[in-house]
PDB file of N, CA, C and O in Angstrom, chain B, residues numbered from 101:
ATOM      1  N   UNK B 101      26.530   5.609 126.248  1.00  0.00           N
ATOM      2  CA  UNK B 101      25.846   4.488 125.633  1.00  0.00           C
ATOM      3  C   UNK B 101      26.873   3.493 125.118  1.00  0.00           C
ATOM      4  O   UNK B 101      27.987   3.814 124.702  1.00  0.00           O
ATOM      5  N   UNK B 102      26.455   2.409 125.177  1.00  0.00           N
ATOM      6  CA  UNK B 102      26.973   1.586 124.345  1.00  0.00           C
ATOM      7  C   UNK B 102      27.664   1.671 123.277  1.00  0.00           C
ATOM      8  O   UNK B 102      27.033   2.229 122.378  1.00  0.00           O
ATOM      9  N   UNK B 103      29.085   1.233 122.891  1.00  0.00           N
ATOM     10  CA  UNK B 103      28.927   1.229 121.612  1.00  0.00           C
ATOM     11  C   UNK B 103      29.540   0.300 120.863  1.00  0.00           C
ATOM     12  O   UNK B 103      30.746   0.288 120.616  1.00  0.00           O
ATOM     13  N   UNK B 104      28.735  -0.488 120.491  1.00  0.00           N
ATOM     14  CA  UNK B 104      28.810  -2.446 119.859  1.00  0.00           C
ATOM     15  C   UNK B 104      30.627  -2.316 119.360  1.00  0.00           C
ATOM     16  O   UNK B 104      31.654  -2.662 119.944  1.00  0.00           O
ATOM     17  N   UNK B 105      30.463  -1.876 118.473  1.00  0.00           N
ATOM     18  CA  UNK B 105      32.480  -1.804 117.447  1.00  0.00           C
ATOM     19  C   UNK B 105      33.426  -1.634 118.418  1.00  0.00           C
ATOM     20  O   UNK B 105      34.508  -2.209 118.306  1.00  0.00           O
ATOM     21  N   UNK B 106      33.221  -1.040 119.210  1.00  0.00           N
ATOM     22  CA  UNK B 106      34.667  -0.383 120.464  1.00  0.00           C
ATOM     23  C   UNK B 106      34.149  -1.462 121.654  1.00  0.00           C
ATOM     24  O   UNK B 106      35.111  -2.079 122.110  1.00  0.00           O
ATOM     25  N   UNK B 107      33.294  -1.712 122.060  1.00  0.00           N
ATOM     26  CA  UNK B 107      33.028  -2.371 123.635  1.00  0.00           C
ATOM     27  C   UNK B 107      32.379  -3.800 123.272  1.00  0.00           C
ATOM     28  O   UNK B 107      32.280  -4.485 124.290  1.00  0.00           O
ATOM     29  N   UNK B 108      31.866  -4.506 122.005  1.00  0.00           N
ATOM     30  CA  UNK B 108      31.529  -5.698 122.122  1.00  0.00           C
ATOM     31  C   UNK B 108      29.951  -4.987 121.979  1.00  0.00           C
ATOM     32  O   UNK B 108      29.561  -3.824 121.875  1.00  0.00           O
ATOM     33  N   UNK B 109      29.140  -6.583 122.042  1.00  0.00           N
ATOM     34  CA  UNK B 109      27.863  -6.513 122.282  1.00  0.00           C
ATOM     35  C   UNK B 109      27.421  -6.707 123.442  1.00  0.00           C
ATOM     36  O   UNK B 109      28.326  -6.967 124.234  1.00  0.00           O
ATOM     37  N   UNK B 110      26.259  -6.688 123.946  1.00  0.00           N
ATOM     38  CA  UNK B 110      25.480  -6.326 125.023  1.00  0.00           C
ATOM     39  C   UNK B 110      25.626  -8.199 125.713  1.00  0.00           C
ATOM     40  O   UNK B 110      25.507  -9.210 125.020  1.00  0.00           O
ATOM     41  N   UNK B 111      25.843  -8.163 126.890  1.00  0.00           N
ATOM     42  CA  UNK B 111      25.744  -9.606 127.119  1.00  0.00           C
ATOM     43  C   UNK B 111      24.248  -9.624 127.538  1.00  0.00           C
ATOM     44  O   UNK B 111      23.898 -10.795 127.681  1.00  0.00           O
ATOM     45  N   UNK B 112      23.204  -8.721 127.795  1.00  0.00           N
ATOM     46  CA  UNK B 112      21.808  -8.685 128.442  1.00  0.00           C
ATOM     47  C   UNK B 112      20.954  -7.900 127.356  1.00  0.00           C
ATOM     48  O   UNK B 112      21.299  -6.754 127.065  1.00  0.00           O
ATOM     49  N   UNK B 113      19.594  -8.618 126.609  1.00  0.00           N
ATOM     50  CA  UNK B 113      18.857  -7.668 126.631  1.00  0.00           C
ATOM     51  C   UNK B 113      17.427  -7.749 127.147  1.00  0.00           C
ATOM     52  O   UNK B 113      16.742  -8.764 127.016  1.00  0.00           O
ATOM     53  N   UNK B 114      17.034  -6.709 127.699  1.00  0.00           N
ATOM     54  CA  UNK B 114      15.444  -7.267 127.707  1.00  0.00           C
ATOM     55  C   UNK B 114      14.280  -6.469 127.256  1.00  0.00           C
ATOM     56  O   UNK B 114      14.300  -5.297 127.632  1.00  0.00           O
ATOM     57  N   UNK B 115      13.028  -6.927 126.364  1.00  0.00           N
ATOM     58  CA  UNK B 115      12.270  -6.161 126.080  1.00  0.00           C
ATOM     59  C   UNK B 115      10.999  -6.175 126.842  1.00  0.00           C
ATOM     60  O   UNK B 115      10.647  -7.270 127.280  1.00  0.00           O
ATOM     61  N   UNK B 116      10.304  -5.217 127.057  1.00  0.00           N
ATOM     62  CA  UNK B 116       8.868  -5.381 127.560  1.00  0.00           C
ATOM     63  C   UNK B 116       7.994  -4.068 127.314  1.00  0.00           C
ATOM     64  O   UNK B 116       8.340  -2.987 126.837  1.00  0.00           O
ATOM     65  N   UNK B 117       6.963  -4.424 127.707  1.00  0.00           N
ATOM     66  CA  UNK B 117       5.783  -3.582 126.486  1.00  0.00           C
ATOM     67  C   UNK B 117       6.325  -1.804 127.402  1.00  0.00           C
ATOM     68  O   UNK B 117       6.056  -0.775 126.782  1.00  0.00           O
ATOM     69  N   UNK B 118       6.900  -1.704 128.530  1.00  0.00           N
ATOM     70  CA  UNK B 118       6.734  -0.573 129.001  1.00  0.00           C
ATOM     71  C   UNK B 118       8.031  -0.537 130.264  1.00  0.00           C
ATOM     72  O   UNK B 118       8.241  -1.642 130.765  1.00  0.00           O
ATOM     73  N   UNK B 119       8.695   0.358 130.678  1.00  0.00           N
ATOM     74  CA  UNK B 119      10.067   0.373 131.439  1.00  0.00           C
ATOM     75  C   UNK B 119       9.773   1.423 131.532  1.00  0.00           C
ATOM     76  O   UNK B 119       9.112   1.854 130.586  1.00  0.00           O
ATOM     77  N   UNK B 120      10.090   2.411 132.701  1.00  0.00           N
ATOM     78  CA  UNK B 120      10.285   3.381 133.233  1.00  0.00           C
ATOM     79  C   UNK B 120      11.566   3.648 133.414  1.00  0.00           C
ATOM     80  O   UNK B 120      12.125   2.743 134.034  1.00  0.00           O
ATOM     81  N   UNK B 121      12.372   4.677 133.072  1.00  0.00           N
ATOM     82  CA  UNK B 121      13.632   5.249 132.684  1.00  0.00           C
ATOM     83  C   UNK B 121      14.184   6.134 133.888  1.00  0.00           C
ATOM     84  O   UNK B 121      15.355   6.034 134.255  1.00  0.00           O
ATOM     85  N   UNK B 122      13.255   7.025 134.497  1.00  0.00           N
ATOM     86  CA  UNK B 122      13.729   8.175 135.188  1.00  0.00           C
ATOM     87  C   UNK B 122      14.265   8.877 134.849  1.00  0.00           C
ATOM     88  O   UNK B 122      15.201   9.340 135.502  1.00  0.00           O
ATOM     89  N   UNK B 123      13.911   9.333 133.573  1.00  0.00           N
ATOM     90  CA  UNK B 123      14.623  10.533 132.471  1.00  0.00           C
ATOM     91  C   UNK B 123      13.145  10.918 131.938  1.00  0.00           C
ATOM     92  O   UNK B 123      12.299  10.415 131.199  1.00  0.00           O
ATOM     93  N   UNK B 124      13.347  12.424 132.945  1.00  0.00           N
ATOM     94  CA  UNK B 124      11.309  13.076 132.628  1.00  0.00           C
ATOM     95  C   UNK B 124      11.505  13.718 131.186  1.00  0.00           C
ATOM     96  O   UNK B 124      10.521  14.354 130.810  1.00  0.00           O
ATOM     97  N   UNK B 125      12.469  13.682 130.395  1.00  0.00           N
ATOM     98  CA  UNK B 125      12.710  13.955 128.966  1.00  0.00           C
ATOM     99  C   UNK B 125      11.981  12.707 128.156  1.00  0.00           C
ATOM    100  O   UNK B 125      11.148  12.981 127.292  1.00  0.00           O
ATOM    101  N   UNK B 126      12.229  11.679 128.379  1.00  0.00           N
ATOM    102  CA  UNK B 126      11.937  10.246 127.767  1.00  0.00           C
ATOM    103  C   UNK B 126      11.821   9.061 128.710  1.00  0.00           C
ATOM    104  O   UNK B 126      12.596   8.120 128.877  1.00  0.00           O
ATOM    105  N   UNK B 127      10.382   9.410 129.420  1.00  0.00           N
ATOM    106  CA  UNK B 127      10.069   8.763 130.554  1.00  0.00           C
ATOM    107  C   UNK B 127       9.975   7.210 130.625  1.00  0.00           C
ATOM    108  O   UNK B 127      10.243   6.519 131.609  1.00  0.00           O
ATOM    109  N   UNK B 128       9.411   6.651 129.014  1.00  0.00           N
ATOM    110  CA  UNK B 128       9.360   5.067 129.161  1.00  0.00           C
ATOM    111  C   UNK B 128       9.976   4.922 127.504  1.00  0.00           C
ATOM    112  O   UNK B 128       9.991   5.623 126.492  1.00  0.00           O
ATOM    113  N   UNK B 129      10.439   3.616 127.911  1.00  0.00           N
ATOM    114  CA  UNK B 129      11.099   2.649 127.161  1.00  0.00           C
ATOM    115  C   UNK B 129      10.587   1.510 126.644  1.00  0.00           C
ATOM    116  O   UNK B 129       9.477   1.267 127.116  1.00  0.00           O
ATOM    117  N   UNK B 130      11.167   0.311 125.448  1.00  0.00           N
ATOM    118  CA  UNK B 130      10.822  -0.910 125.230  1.00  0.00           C
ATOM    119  C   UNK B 130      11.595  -1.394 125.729  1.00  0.00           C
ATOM    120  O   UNK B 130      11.344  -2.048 126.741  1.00  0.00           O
ATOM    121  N   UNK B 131      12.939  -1.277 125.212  1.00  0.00           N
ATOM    122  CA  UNK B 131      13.666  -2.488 125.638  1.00  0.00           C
ATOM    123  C   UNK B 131      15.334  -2.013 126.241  1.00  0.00           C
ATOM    124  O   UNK B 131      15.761  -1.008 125.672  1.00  0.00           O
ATOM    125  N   UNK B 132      16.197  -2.569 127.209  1.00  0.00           N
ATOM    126  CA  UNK B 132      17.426  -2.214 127.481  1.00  0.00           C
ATOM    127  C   UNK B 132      18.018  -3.324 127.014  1.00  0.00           C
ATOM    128  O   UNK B 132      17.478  -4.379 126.680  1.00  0.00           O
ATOM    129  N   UNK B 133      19.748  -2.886 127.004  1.00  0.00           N
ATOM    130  CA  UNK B 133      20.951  -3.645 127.110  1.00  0.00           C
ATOM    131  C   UNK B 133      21.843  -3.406 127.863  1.00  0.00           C
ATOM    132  O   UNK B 133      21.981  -2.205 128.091  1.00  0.00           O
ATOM    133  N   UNK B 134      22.794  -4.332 128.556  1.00  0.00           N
ATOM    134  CA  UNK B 134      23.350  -4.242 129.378  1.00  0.00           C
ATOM    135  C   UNK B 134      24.563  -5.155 129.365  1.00  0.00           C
ATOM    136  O   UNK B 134      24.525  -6.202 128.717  1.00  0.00           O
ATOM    137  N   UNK B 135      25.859  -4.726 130.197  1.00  0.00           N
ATOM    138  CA  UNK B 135      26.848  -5.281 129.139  1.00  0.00           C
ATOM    139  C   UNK B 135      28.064  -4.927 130.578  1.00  0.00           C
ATOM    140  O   UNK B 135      28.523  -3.800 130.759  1.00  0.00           O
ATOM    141  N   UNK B 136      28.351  -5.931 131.315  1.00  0.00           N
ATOM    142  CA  UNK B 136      28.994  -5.893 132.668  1.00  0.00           C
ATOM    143  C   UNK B 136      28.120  -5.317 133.499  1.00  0.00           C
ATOM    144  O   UNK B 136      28.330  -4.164 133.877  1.00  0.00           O
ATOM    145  N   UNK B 137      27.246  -5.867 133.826  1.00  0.00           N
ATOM    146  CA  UNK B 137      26.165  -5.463 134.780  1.00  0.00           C
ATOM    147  C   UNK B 137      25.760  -3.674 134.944  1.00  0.00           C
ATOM    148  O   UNK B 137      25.465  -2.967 135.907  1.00  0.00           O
ATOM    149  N   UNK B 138      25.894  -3.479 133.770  1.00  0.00           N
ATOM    150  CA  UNK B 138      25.646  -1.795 133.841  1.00  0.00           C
ATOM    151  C   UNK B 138      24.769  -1.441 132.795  1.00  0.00           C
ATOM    152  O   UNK B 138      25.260  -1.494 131.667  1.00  0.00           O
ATOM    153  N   UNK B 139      23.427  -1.044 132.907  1.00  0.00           N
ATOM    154  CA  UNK B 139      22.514  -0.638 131.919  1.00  0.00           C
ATOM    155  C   UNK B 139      23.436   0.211 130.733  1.00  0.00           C
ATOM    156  O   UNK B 139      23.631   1.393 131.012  1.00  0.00           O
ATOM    157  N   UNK B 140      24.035  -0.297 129.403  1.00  0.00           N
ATOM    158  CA  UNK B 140      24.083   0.668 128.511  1.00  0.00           C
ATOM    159  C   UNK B 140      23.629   1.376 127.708  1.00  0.00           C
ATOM    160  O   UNK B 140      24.298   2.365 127.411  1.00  0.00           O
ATOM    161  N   UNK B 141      22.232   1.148 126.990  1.00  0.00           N
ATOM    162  CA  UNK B 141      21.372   1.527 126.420  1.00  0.00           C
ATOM    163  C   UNK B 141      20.031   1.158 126.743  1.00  0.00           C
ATOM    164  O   UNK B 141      19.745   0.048 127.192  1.00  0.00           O
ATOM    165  N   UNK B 142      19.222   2.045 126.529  1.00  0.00           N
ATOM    166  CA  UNK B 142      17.917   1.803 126.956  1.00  0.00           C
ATOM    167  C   UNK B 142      16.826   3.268 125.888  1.00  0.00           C
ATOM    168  O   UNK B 142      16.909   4.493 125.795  1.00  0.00           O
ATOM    169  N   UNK B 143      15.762   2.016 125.198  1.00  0.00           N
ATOM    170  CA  UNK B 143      15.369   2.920 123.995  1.00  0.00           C
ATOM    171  C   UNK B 143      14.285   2.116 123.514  1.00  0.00           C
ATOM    172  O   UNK B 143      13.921   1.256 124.317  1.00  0.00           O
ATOM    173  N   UNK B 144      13.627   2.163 122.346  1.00  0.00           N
ATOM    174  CA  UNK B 144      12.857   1.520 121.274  1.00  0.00           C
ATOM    175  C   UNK B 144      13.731  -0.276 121.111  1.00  0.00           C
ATOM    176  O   UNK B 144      14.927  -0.562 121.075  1.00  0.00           O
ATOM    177  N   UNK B 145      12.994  -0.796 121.073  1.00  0.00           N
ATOM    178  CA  UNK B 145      13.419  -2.162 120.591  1.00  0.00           C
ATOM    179  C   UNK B 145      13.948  -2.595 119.599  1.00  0.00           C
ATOM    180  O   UNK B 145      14.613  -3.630 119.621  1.00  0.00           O
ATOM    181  N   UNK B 146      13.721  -1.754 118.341  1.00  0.00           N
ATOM    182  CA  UNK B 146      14.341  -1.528 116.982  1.00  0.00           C
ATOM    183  C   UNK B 146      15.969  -0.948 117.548  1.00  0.00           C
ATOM    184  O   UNK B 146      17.036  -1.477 117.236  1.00  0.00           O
ATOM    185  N   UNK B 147      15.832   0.045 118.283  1.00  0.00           N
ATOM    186  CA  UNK B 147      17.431   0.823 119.002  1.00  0.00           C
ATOM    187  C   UNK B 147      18.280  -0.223 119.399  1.00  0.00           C
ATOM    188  O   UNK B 147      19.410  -0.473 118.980  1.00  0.00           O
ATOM    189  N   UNK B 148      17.374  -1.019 120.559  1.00  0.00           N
ATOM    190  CA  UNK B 148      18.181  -1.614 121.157  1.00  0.00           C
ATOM    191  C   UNK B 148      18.953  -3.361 120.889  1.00  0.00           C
ATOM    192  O   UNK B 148      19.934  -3.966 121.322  1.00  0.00           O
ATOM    193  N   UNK B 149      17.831  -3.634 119.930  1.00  0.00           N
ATOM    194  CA  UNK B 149      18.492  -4.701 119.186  1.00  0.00           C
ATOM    195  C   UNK B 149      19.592  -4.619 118.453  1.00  0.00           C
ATOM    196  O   UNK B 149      20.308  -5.607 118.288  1.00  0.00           O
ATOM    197  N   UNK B 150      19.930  -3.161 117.799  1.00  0.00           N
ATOM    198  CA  UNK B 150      21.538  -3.266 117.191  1.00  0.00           C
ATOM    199  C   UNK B 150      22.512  -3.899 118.107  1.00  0.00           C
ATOM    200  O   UNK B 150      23.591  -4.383 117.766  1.00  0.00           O
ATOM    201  N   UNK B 151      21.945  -3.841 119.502  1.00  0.00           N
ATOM    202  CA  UNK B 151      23.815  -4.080 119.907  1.00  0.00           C
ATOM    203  C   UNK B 151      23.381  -5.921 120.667  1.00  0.00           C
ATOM    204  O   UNK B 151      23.869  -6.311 121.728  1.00  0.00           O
ATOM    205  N   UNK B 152      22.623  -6.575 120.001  1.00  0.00           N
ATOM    206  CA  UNK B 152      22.298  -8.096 120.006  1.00  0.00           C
ATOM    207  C   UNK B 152      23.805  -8.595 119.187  1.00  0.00           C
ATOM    208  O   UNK B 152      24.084  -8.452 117.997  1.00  0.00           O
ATOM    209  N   UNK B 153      24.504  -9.123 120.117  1.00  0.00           N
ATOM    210  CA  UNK B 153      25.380 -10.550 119.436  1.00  0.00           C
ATOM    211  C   UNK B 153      24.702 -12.195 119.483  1.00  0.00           C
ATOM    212  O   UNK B 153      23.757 -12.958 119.684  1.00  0.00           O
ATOM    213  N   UNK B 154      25.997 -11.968 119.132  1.00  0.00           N
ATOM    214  CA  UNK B 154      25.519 -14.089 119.136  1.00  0.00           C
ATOM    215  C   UNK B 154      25.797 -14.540 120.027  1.00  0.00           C
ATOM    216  O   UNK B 154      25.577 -15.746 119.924  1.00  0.00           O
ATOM    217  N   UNK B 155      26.350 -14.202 121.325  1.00  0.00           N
ATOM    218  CA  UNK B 155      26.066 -14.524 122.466  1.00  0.00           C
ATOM    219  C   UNK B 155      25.005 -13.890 123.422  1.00  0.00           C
ATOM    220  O   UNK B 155      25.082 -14.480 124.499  1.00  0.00           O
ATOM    221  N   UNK B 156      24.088 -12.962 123.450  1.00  0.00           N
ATOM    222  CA  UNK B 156      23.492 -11.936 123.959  1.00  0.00           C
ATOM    223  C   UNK B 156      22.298 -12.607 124.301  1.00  0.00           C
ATOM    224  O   UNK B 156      21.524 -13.018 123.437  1.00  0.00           O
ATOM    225  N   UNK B 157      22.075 -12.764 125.706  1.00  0.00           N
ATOM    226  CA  UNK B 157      20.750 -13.463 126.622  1.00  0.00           C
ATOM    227  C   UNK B 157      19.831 -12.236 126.057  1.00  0.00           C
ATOM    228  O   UNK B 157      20.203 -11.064 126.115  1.00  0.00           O
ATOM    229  N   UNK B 158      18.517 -12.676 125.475  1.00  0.00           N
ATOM    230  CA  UNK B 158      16.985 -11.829 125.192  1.00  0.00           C
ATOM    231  C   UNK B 158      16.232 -11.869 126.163  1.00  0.00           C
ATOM    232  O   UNK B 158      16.094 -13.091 126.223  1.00  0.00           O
ATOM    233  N   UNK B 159      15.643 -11.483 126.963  1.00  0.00           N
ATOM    234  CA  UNK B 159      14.389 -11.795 127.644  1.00  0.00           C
ATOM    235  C   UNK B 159      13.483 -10.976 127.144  1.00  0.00           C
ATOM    236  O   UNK B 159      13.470  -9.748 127.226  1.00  0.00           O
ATOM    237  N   UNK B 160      12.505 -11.880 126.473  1.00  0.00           N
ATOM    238  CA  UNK B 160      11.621 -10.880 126.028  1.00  0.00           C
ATOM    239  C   UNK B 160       9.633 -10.977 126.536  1.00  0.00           C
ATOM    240  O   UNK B 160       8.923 -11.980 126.608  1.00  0.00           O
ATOM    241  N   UNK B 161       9.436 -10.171 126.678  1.00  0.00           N
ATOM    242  CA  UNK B 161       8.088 -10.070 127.688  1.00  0.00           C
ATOM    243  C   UNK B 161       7.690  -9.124 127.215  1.00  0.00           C
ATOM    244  O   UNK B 161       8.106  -8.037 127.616  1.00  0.00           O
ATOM    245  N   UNK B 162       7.016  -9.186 126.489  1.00  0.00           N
ATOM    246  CA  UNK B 162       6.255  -7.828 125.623  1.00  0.00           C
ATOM    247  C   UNK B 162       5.010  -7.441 126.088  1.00  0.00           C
ATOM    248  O   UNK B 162       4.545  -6.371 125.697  1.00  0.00           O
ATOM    249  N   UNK B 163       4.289  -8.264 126.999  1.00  0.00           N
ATOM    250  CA  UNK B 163       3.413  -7.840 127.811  1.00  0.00           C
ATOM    251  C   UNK B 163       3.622  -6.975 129.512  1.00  0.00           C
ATOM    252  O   UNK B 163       2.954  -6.259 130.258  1.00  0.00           O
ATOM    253  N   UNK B 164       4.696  -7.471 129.476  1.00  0.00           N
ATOM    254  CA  UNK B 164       5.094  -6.986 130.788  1.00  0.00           C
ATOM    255  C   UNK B 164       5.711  -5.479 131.182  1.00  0.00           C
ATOM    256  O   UNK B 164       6.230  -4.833 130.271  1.00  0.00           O
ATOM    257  N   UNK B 165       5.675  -5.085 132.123  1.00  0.00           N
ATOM    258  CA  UNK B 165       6.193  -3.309 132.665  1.00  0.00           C
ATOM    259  C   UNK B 165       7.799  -3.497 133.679  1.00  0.00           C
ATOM    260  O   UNK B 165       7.920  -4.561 134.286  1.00  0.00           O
ATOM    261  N   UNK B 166       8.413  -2.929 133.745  1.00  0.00           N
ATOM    262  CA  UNK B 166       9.771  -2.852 133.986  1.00  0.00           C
ATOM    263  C   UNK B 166      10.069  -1.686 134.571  1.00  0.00           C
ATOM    264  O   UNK B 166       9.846  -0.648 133.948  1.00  0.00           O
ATOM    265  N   UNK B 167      10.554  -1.650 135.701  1.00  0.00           N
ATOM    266  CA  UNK B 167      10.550  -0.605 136.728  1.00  0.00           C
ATOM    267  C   UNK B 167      12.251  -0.789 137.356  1.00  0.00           C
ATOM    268  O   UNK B 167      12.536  -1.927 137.728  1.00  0.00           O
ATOM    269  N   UNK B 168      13.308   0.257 137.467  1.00  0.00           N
ATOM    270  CA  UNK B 168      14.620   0.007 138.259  1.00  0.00           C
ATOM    271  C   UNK B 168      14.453  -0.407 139.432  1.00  0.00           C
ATOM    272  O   UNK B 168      13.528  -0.004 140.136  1.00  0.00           O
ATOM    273  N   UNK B 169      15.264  -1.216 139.788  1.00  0.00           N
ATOM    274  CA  UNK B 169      15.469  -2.085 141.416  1.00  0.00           C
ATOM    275  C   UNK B 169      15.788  -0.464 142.595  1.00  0.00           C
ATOM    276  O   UNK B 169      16.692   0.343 142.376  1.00  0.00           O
ATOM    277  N   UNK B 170      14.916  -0.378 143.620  1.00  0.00           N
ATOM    278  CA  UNK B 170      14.962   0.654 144.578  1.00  0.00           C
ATOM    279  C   UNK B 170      15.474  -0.026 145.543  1.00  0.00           C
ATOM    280  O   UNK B 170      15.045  -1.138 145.850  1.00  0.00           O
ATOM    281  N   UNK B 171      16.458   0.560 146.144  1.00  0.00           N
ATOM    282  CA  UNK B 171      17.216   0.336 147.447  1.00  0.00           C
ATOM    283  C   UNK B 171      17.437   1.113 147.757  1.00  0.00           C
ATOM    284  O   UNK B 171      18.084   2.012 147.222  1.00  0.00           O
ATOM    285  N   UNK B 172      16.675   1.009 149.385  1.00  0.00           N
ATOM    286  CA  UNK B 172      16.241   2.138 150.357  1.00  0.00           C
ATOM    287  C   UNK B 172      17.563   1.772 151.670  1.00  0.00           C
ATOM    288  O   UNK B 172      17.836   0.729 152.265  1.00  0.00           O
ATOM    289  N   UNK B 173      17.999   2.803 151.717  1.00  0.00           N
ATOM    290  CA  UNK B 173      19.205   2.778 152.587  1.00  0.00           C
ATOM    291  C   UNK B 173      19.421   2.431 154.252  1.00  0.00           C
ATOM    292  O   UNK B 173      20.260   1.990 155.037  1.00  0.00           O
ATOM    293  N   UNK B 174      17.758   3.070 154.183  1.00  0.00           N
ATOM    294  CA  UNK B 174      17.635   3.425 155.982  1.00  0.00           C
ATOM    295  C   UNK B 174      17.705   1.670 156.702  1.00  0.00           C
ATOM    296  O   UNK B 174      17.876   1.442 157.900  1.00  0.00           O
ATOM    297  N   UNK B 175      17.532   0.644 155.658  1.00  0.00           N
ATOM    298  CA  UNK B 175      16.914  -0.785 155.831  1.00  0.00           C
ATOM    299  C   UNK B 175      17.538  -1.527 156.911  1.00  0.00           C
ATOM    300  O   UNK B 175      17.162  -2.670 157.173  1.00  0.00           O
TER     301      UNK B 175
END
């Protein structure tokens, strides 16, 4: 995970009412951050706002569902 003091803040975050994780431990999410194009945290929206700077793009869509980009190989 992330961690804001040692690596900076998140240059990405985005929230939405529902994200699918692919972790059958903690299957959905509110909101991620992301920070050199690499998901670092992904959690509750309260979680994931700690690592908000003052430069840090929000997208926020609280109605919306959020699913990882699938790329199918055989293509």
């Amino acid at each position: 995970a992330l961690r804001r003091h040692e690596h900076g803040p998140a240059e990405l975050i985005v929230q939405v009412g529902r994200s699918w994780t692919g972790n059958p431990e903690n299957p959905w999410a509110e909101a991620l951050a992301a920070r050199g194009g690499v998901v670092a945290a992904i959690g509750s929206a309260e979680d994931v706002m700690r690592f908000r700077g003052t430069m840090t793009r929000v997208i926020d869509r609280p109605g919306d569902f959020a699913l990882p980009g699938l790329i199918d190989a055989h293509g």
